[in-house]
Coordinates of C-alpha atoms in Angstrom, one line a residue:
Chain A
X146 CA -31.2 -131.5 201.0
X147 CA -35.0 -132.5 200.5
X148 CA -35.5 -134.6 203.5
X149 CA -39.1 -135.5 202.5
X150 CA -40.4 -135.4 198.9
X151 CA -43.5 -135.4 197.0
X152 CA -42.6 -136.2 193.5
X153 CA -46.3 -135.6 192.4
X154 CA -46.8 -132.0 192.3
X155 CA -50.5 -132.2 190.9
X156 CA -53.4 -135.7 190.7
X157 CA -56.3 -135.4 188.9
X158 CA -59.2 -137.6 189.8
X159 CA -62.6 -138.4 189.4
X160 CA -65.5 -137.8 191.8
X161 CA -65.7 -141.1 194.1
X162 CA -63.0 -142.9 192.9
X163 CA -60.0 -143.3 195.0
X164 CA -57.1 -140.3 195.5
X165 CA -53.0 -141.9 196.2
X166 CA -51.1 -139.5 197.7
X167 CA -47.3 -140.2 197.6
X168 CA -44.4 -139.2 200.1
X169 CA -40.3 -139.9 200.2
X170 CA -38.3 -139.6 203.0
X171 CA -34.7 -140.1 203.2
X172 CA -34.2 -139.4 207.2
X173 CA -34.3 -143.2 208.7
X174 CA -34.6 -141.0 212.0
X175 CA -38.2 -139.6 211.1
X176 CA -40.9 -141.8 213.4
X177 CA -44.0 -139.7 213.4
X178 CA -45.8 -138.7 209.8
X179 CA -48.3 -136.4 209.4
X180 CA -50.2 -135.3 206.3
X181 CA -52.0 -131.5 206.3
X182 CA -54.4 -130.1 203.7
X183 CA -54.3 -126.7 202.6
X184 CA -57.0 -124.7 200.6
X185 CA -56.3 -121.3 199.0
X186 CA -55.6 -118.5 201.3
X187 CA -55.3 -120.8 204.2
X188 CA -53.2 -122.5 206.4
X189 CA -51.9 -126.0 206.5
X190 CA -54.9 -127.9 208.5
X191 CA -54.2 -131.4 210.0
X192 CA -55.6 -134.4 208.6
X193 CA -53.9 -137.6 209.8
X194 CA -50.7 -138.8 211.4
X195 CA -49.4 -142.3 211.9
X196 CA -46.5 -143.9 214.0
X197 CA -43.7 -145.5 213.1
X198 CA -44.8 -148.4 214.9
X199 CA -47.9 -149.1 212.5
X200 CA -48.0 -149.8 208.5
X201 CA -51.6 -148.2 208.7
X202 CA -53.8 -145.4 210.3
X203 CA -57.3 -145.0 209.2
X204 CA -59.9 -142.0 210.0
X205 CA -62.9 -142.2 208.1
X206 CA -62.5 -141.8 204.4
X207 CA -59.2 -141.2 205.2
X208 CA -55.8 -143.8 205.4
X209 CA -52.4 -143.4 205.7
X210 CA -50.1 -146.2 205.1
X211 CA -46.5 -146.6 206.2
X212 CA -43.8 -148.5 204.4
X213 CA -40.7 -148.2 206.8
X214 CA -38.3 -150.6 204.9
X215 CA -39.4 -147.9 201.8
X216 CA -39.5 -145.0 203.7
X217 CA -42.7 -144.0 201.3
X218 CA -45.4 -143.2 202.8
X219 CA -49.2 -142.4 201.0
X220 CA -52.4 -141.0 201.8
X221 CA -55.6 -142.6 200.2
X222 CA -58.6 -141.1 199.9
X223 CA -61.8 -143.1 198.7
X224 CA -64.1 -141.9 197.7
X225 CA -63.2 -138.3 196.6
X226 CA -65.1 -136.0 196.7
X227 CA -65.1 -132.5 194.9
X228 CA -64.1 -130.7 198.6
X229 CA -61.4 -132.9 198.8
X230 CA -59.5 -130.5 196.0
X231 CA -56.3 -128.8 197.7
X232 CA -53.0 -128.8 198.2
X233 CA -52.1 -131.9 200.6
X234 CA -48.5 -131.8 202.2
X235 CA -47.0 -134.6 204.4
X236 CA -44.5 -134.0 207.1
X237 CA -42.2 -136.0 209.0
X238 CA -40.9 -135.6 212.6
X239 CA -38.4 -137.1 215.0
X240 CA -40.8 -137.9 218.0
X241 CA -38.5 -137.3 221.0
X242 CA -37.3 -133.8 219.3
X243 CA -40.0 -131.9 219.7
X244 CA -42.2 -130.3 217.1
X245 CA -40.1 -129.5 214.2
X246 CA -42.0 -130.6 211.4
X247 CA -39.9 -131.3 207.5
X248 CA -42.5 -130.8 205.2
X249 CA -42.7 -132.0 201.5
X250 CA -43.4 -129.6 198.5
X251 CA -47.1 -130.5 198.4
X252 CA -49.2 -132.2 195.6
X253 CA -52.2 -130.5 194.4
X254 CA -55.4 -132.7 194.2
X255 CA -58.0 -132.0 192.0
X256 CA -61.2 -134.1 192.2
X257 CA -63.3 -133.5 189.1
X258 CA -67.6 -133.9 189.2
Chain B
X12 CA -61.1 -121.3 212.3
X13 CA -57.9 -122.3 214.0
X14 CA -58.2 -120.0 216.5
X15 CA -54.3 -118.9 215.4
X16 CA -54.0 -115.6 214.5
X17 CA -51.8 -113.9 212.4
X18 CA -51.1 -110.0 211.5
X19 CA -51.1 -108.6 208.8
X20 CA -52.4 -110.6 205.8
X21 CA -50.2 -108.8 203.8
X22 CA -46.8 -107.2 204.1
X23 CA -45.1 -104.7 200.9
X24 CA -41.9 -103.4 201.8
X25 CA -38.6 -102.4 200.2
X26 CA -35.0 -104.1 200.4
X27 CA -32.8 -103.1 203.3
X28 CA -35.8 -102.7 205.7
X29 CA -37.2 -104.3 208.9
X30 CA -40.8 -106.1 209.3
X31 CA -42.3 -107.6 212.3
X32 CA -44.8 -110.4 211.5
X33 CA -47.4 -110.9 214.8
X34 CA -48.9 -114.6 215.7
X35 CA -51.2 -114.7 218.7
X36 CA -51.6 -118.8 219.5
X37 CA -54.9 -120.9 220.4
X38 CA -55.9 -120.2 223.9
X39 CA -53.9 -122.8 225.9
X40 CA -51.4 -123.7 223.4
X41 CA -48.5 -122.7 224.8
X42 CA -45.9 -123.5 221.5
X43 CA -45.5 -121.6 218.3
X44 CA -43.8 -122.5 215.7
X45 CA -42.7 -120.2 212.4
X46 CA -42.3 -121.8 209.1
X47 CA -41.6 -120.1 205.6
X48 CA -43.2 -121.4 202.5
X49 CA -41.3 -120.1 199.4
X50 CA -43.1 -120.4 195.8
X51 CA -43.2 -123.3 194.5
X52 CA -41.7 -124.7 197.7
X53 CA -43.0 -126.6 201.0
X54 CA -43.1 -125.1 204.4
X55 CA -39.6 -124.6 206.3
X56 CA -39.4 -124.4 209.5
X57 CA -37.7 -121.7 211.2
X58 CA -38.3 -121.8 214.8
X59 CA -40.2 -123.2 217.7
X60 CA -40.8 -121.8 221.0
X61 CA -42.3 -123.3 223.9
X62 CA -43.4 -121.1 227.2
X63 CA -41.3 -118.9 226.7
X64 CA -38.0 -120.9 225.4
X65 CA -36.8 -121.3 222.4
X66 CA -37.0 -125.1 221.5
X67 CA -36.1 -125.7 218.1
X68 CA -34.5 -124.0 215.5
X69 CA -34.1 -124.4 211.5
X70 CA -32.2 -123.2 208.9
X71 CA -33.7 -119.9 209.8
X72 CA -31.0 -116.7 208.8
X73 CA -29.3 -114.6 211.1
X74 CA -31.3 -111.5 209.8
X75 CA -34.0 -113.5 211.3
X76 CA -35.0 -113.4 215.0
X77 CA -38.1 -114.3 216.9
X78 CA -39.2 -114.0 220.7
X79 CA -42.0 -115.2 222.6
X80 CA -44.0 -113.6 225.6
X81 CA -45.0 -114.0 228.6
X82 CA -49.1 -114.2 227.2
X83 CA -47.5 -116.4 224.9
X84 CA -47.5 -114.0 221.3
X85 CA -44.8 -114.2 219.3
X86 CA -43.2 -112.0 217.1
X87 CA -40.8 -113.3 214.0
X88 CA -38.6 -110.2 212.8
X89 CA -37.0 -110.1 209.9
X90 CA -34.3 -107.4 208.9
X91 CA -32.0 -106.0 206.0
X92 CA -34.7 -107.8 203.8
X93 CA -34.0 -108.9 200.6
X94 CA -36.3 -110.0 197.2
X95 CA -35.2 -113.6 198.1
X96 CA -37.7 -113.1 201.6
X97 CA -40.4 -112.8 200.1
X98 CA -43.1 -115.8 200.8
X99 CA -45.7 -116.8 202.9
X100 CA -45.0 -116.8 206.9
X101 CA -46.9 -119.0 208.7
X102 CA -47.4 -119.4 212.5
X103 CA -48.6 -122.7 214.1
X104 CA -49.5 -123.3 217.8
X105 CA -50.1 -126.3 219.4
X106 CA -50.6 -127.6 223.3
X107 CA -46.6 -128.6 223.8
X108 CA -43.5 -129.1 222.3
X109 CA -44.2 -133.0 220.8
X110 CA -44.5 -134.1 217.2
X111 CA -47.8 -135.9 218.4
X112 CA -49.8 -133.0 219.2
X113 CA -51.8 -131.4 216.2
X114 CA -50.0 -128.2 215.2
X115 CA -52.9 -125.5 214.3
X116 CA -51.9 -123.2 211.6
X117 CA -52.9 -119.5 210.9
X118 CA -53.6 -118.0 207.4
X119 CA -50.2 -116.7 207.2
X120 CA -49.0 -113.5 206.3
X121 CA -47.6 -112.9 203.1
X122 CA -44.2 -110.7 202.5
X123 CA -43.9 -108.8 199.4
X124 CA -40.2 -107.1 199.2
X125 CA -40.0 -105.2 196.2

């Protein structure tokens, strides 16, 4: 039972324009989202987490936008840029359960030159 | 740099046997988490421990088991392996047991049971 899905599993984009991420979730209990990037022969690095609470969280070149009624979540990324390129995974958490994190398959950004 | 460390990189072992994967968290984090990332797949998580405790736990097998110590290591073992196991094991720390606090991930070590 994939409790959080990516449907995407690859994006291809041009330098500068803007990157959409997209994330599922099917858990109405999930109230904290998070989204990690991972590069090749690394792990998972944080990037940006929003609250239930909100419909937006933004850091930088960075936002995360929550659609509860949805339950889709997407990361946007403007502009992209060529070091943007990895594997980006969001997560979903039950706040008051501890840390357990349910982690999507991942979609694989590619930001072309 | 996460400051999470994991050992070894890599792991190559036969069916039937008995691996211990090593994860030493960021100074002052005192919760590690394990999560398996299959190919193809996302992470699963396994298990959390938190000072000592075990906190939370996945849909992690029975051939599994993992402890924490008292300078806060932990160890994931994994026995009567099978080709199904093989993956990538990662380790995360962060300061305590709540979703909010950023989870710092190590490079993983990856399983190879032939």
């Amino acid at each position: 039972d994939q409790q959080v899905k990516q449907n995407s599993p690859s994006l291809s984009v041009q330098e500068g324009r803007i990157s959409i991420l997209n994330c599922d979730y099917t858990n109405s209990m999930f109230d904290y989202f998070l989204w990690y990037k991972k590069y090749p022969a690394e792990g998972p690095t944080f990037l940006i987490s929003i609250s239930s609470i909100k419909d937006k969280n933004e850091d930088g070149r960075f936002t995360v936008f929550l659609n509860k009624s949805a339950k889709h979540l997407s990361l946007h990324i403007v502009p992209s840029q060529p070091g943007d390129s990895a594997v980006y995974f969001c997560a979903a958490a039950i706040y008051n359960q501890g840390g357990k994190l349910i982690f999507g398959q991942g979609t694989e950004l590619s930001v072309k030159p | 740099d996460s400051g999470v460390t994991q050992t070894p990189k890599h792991l190559i072992t036969a069916t039937g046997q008995r691996v211990t994967l090593r994860c030493s968290p960021r100074s002052g984090d005192l919760s590690v988490y394990w999560y398996q990332q299959s190919l193809d797949q996302g992470l699963q998580f396994l298990i959390q421990y938190y000072n000592g405790e075990e906190r939370a736990k996945g849909n992690i097998l029975e051939r599994f088991s993992a402890q924490q110590f008292p300078d806060l290591h932990s160890e994931l073992n994994l026995s009567s392996l099978e080709l199904g196991d093989s993956a990538l094991y990662f380790c995360a720390s962060s300061v305590s047991a709540l979703a909010k606090n950023i989870q710092y991930f190590g490079a993983g070590t990856r399983l190879s049971v032939l």
